[in-house]
Rosetta silent file (secondary structure, phi, psi, omega in degrees, C-alpha in Angstrom):
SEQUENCE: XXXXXXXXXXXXXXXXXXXXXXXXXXXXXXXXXXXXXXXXXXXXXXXXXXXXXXXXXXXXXXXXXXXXXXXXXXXXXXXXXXXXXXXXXXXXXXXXXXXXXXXXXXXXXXXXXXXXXXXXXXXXXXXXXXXXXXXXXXXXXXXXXXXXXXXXXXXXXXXXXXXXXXXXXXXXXX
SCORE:     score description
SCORE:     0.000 S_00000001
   1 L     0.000  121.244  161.814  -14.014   -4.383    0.987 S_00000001
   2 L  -139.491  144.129  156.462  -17.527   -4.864    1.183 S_00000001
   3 H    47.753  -95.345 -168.494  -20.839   -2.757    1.412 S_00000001
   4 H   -61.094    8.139 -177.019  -20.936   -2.433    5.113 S_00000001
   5 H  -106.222  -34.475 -174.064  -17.255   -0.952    5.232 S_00000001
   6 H   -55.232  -40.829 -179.997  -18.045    2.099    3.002 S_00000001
   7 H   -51.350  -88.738 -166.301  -19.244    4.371    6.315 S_00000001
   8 H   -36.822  -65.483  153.864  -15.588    3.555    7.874 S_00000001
   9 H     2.920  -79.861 -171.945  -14.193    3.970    4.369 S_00000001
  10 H   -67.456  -40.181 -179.680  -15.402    7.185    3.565 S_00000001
  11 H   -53.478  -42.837  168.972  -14.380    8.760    6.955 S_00000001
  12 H   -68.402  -52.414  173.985  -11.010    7.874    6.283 S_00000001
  13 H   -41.392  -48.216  133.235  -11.359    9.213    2.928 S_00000001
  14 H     0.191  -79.559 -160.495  -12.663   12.911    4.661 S_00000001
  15 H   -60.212  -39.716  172.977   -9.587   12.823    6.407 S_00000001
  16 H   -49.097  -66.940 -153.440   -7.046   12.150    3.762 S_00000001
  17 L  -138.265   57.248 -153.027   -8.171   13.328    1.158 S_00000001
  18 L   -88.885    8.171 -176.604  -10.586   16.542    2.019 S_00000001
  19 L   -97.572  -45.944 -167.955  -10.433   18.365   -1.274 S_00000001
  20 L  -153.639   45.319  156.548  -11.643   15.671   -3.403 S_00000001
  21 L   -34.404  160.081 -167.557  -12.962   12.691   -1.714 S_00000001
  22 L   -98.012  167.512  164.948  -14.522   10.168   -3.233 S_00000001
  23 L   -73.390  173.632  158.142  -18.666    9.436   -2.790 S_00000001
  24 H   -64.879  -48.841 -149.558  -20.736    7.004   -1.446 S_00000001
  25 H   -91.085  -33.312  162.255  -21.834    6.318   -4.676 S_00000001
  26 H   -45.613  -59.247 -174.115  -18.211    5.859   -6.084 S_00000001
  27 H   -65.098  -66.785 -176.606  -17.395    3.327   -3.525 S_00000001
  28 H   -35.632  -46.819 -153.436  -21.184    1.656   -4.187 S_00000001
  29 H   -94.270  -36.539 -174.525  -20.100    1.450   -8.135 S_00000001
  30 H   -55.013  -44.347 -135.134  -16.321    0.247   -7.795 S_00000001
  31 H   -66.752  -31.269 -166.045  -17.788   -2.289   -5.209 S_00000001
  32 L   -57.745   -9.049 -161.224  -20.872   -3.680   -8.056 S_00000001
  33 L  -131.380   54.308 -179.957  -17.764   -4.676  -10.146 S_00000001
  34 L  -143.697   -7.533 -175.558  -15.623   -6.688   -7.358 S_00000001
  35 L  -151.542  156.330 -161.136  -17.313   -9.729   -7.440 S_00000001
  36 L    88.592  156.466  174.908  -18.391  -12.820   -9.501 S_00000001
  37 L   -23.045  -48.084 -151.162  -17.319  -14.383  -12.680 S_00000001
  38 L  -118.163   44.244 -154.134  -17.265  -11.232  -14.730 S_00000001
  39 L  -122.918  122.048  158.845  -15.822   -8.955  -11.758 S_00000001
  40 L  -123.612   35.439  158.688  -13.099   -6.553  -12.686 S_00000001
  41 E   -90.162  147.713  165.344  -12.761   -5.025   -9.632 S_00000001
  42 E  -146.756  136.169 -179.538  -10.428   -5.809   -6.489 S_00000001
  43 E  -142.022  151.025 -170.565  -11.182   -3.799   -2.974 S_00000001
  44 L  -156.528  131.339  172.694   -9.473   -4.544   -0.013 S_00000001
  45 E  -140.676  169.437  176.062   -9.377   -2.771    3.518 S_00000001
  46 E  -150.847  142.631 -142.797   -7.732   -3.245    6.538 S_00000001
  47 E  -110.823  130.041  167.361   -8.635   -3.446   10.505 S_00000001
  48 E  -148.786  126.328  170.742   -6.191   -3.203   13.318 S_00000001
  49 L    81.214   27.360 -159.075   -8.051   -3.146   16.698 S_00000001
  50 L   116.561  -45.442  176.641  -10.934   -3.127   15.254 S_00000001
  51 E  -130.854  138.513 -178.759  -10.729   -0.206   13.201 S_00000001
  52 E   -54.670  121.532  178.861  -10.410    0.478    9.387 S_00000001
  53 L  -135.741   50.963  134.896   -6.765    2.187    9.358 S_00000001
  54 L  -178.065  168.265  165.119   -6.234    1.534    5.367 S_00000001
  55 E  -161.792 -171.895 -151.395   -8.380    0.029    1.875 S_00000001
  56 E   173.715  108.383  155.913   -6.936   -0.107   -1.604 S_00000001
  57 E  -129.057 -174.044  177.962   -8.468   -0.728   -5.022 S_00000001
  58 E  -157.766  149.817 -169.376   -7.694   -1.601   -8.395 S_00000001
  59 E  -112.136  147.023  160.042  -10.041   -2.084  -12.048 S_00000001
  60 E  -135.191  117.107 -167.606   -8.556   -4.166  -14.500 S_00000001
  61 E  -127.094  123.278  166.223   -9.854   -3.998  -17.715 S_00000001
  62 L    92.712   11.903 -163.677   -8.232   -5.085  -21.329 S_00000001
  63 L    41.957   49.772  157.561   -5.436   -6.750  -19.091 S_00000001
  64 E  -116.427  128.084  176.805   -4.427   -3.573  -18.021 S_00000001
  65 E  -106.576  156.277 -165.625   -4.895   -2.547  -14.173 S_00000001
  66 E  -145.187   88.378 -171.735   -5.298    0.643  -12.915 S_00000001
  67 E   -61.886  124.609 -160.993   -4.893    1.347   -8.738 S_00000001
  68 E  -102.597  -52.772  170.781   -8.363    3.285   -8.596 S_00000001
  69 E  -158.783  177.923 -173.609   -7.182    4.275   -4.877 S_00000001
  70 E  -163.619  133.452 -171.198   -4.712    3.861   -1.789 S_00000001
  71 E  -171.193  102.221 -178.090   -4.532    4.735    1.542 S_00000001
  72 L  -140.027  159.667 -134.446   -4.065    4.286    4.881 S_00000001
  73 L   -71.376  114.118 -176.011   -4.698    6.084    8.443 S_00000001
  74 L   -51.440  -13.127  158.236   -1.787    8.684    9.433 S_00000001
  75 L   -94.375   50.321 -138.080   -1.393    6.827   11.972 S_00000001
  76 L  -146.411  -44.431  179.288   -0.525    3.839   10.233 S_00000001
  77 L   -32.286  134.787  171.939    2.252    5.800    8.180 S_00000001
  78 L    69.426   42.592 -176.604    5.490    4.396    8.117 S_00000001
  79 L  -128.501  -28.658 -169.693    4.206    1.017    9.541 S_00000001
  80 L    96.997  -13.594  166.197    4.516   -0.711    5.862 S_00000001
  81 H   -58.369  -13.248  142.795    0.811   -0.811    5.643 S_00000001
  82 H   -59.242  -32.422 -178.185    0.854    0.857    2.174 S_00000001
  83 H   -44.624  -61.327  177.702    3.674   -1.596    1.289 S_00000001
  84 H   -61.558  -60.088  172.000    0.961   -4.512    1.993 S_00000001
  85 H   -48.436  -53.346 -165.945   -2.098   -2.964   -0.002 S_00000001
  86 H   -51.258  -25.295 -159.820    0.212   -2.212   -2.682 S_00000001
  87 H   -71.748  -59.971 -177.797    1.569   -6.126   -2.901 S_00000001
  88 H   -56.835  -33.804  174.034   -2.142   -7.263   -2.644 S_00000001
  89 H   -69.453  -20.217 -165.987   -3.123   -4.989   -5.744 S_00000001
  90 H   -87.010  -26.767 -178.511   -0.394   -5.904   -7.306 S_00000001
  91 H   -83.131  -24.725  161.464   -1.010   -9.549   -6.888 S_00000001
  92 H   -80.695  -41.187  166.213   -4.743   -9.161   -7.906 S_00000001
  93 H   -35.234  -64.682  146.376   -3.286   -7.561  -11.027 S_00000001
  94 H     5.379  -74.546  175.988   -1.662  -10.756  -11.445 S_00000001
  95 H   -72.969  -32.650  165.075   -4.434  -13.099  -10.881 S_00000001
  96 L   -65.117    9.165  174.153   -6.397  -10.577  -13.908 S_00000001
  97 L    71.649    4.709 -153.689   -3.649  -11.677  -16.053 S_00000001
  98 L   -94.036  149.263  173.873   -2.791   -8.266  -16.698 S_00000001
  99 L   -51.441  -33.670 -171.659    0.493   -6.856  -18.235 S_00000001
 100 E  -135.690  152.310 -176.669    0.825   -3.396  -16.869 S_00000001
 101 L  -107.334  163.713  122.796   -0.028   -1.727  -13.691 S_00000001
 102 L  -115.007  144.835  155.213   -1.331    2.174  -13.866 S_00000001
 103 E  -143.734  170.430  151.202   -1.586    4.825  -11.448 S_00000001
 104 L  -139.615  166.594 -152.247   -1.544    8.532  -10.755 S_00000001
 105 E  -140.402  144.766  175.880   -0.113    9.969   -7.741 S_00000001
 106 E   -84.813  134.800 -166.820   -0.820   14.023   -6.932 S_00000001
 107 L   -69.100   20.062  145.385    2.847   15.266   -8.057 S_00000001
 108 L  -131.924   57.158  166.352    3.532   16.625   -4.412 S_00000001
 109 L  -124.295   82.806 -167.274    2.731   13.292   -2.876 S_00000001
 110 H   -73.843  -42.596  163.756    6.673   12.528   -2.144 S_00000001
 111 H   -40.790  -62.533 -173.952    5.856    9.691    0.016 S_00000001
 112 H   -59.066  -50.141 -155.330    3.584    8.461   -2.016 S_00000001
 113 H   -93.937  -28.685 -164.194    5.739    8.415   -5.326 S_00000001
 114 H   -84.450  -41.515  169.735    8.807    6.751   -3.222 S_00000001
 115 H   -83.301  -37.820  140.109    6.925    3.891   -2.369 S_00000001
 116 H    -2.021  -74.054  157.997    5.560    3.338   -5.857 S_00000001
 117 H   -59.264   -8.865  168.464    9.011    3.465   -7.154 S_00000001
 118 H   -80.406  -38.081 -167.999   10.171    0.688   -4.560 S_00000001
 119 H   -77.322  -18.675  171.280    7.707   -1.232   -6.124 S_00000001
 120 L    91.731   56.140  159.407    9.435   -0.426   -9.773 S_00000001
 121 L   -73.411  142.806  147.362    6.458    1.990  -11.162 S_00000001
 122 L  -134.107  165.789 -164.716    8.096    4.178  -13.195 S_00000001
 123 L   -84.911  153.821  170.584    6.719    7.468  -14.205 S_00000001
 124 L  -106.033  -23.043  171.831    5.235    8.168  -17.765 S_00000001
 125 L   167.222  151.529  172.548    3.866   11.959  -17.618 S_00000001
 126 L   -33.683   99.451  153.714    2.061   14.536  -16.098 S_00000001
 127 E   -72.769   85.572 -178.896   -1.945   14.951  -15.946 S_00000001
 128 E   -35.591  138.758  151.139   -2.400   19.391  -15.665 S_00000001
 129 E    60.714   -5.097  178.829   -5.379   19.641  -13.178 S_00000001
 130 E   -23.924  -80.958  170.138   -5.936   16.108  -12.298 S_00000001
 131 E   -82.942  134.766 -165.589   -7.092   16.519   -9.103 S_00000001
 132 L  -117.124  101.779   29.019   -9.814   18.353   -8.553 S_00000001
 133 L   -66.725  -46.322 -152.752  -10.714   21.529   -7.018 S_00000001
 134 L   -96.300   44.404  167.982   -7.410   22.458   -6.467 S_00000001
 135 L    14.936   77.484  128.526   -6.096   21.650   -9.928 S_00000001
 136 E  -105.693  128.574 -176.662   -3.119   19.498   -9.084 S_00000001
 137 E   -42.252  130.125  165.257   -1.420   17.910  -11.524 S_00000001
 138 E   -98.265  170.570 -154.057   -0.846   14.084  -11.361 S_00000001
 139 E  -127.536  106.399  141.306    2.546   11.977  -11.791 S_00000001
 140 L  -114.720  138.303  169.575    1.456    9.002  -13.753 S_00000001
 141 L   -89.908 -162.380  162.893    3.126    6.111  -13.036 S_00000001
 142 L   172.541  134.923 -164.988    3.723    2.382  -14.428 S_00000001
 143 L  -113.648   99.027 -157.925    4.554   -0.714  -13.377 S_00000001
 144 L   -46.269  -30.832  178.104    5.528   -2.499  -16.608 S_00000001
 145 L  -136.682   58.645 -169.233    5.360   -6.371  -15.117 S_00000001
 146 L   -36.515  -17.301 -179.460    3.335   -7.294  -12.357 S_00000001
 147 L   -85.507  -28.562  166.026    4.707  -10.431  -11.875 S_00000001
 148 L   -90.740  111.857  143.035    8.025   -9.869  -11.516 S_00000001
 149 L   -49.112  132.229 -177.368    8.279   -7.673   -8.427 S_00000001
 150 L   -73.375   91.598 -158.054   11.273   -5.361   -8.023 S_00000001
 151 L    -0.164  -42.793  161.439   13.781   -6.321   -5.935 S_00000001
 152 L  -114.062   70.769  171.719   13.202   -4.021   -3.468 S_00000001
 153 L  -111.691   17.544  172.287    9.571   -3.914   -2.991 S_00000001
 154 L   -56.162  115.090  143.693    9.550   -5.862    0.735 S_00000001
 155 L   -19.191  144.107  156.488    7.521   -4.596    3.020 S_00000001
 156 L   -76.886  -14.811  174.495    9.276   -3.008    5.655 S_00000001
 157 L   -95.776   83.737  146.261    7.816   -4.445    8.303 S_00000001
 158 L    88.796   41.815  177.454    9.437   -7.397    9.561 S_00000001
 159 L    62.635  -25.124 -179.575   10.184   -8.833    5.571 S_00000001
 160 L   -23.234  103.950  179.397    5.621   -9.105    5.245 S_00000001
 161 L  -107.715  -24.869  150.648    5.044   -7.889    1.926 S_00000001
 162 L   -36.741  147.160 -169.291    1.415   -9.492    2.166 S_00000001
 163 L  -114.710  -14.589 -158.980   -1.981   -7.987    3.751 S_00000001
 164 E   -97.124  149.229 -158.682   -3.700  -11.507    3.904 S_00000001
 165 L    59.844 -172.847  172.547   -3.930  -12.516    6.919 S_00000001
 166 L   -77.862  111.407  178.165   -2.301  -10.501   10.274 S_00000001
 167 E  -146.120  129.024  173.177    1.132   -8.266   10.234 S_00000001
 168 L    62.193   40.982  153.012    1.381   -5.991   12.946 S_00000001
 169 L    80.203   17.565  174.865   -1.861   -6.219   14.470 S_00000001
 170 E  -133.965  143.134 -171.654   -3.561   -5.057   11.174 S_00000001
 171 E  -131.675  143.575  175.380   -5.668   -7.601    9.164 S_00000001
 172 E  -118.532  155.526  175.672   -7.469   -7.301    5.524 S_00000001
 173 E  -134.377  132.538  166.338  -10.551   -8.508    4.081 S_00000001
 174 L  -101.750    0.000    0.000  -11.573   -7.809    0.650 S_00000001
């Protein structure tokens, strides 16, 4: 992800996620930490046709990582393009050396928590109120070894568990 991608970004972000989108300024501050020597950021989005249908980011700090966000375009669902952001954060975890994965997931995001769990997150407990306005609780998970991937984390689409490069007519750039 860079800079000029936050407009497309954020739109998707509207649509997703209309309760508690993230800012321009959010996006601006993950991004100042993505790049260079001392960069503990990783951003990633992804284009099919043209158009942003997913991004993905993740902080790593203390050699712990933490998926910051995830997403991609309902019409993208059930294509495996979450599969593929997740593999690239997980593989940027990797390259940060770090031990553990973290996320939270809003605890009636069943989709959401099923692929997570493919990936072998498992959950450790509840955050009351997490998301914000409509105080819903998050599921956090955690994926205990980035390096070893769980047996069944392939992408579904057509064995790709990668985003780099082109699968299915959608291609990322970080």
């Amino acid at each position: 992800m860079r800079w000029w991608d936050i407009e497309s970004v954020l739109r998707l972000e509207v649509d997703l996620f209309p309760d508690d989108a993230w800012s321009p300024g959010m996006f601006w501050s993950e991004l100042a930490h993505a790049r260079g020597p001392a960069a503990t950021r990783h951003y990633v989005v992804a284009e099919a046709g043209g158009r942003l249908v997913g991004y993905a980011g993740l902080a790593a700090v203390d050699r712990t990582a933490d998926v910051q966000t995830i997403a991609a375009a309902r019409d993208h669902w059930g294509t495996g393009l979450g599969a593929r952001l997740l593999t690239n954060l997980i593989t940027a975890a990797t390259a940060f050396e770090c031990h553990e994965v973290l996320l939270e997931v809003r605890v009636d995001n069943l989709r959401a928590q099923r692929l997570y769990e493919r990936f072998g997150f498992a959950p450790l407990g509840i955050r009351k109120g997490y998301y914000q306005p409509g105080n819903v609780d998050a599921l956090v998970m955690r994926l205990a070894d980035p390096a070893s991937p769980a047996p069944d984390a392939q992408c579904p689409v057509q064995g790709q568990g990668s985003v780099q490069g082109s699968a299915q007519g959608t291609k990322t750039h970080g």
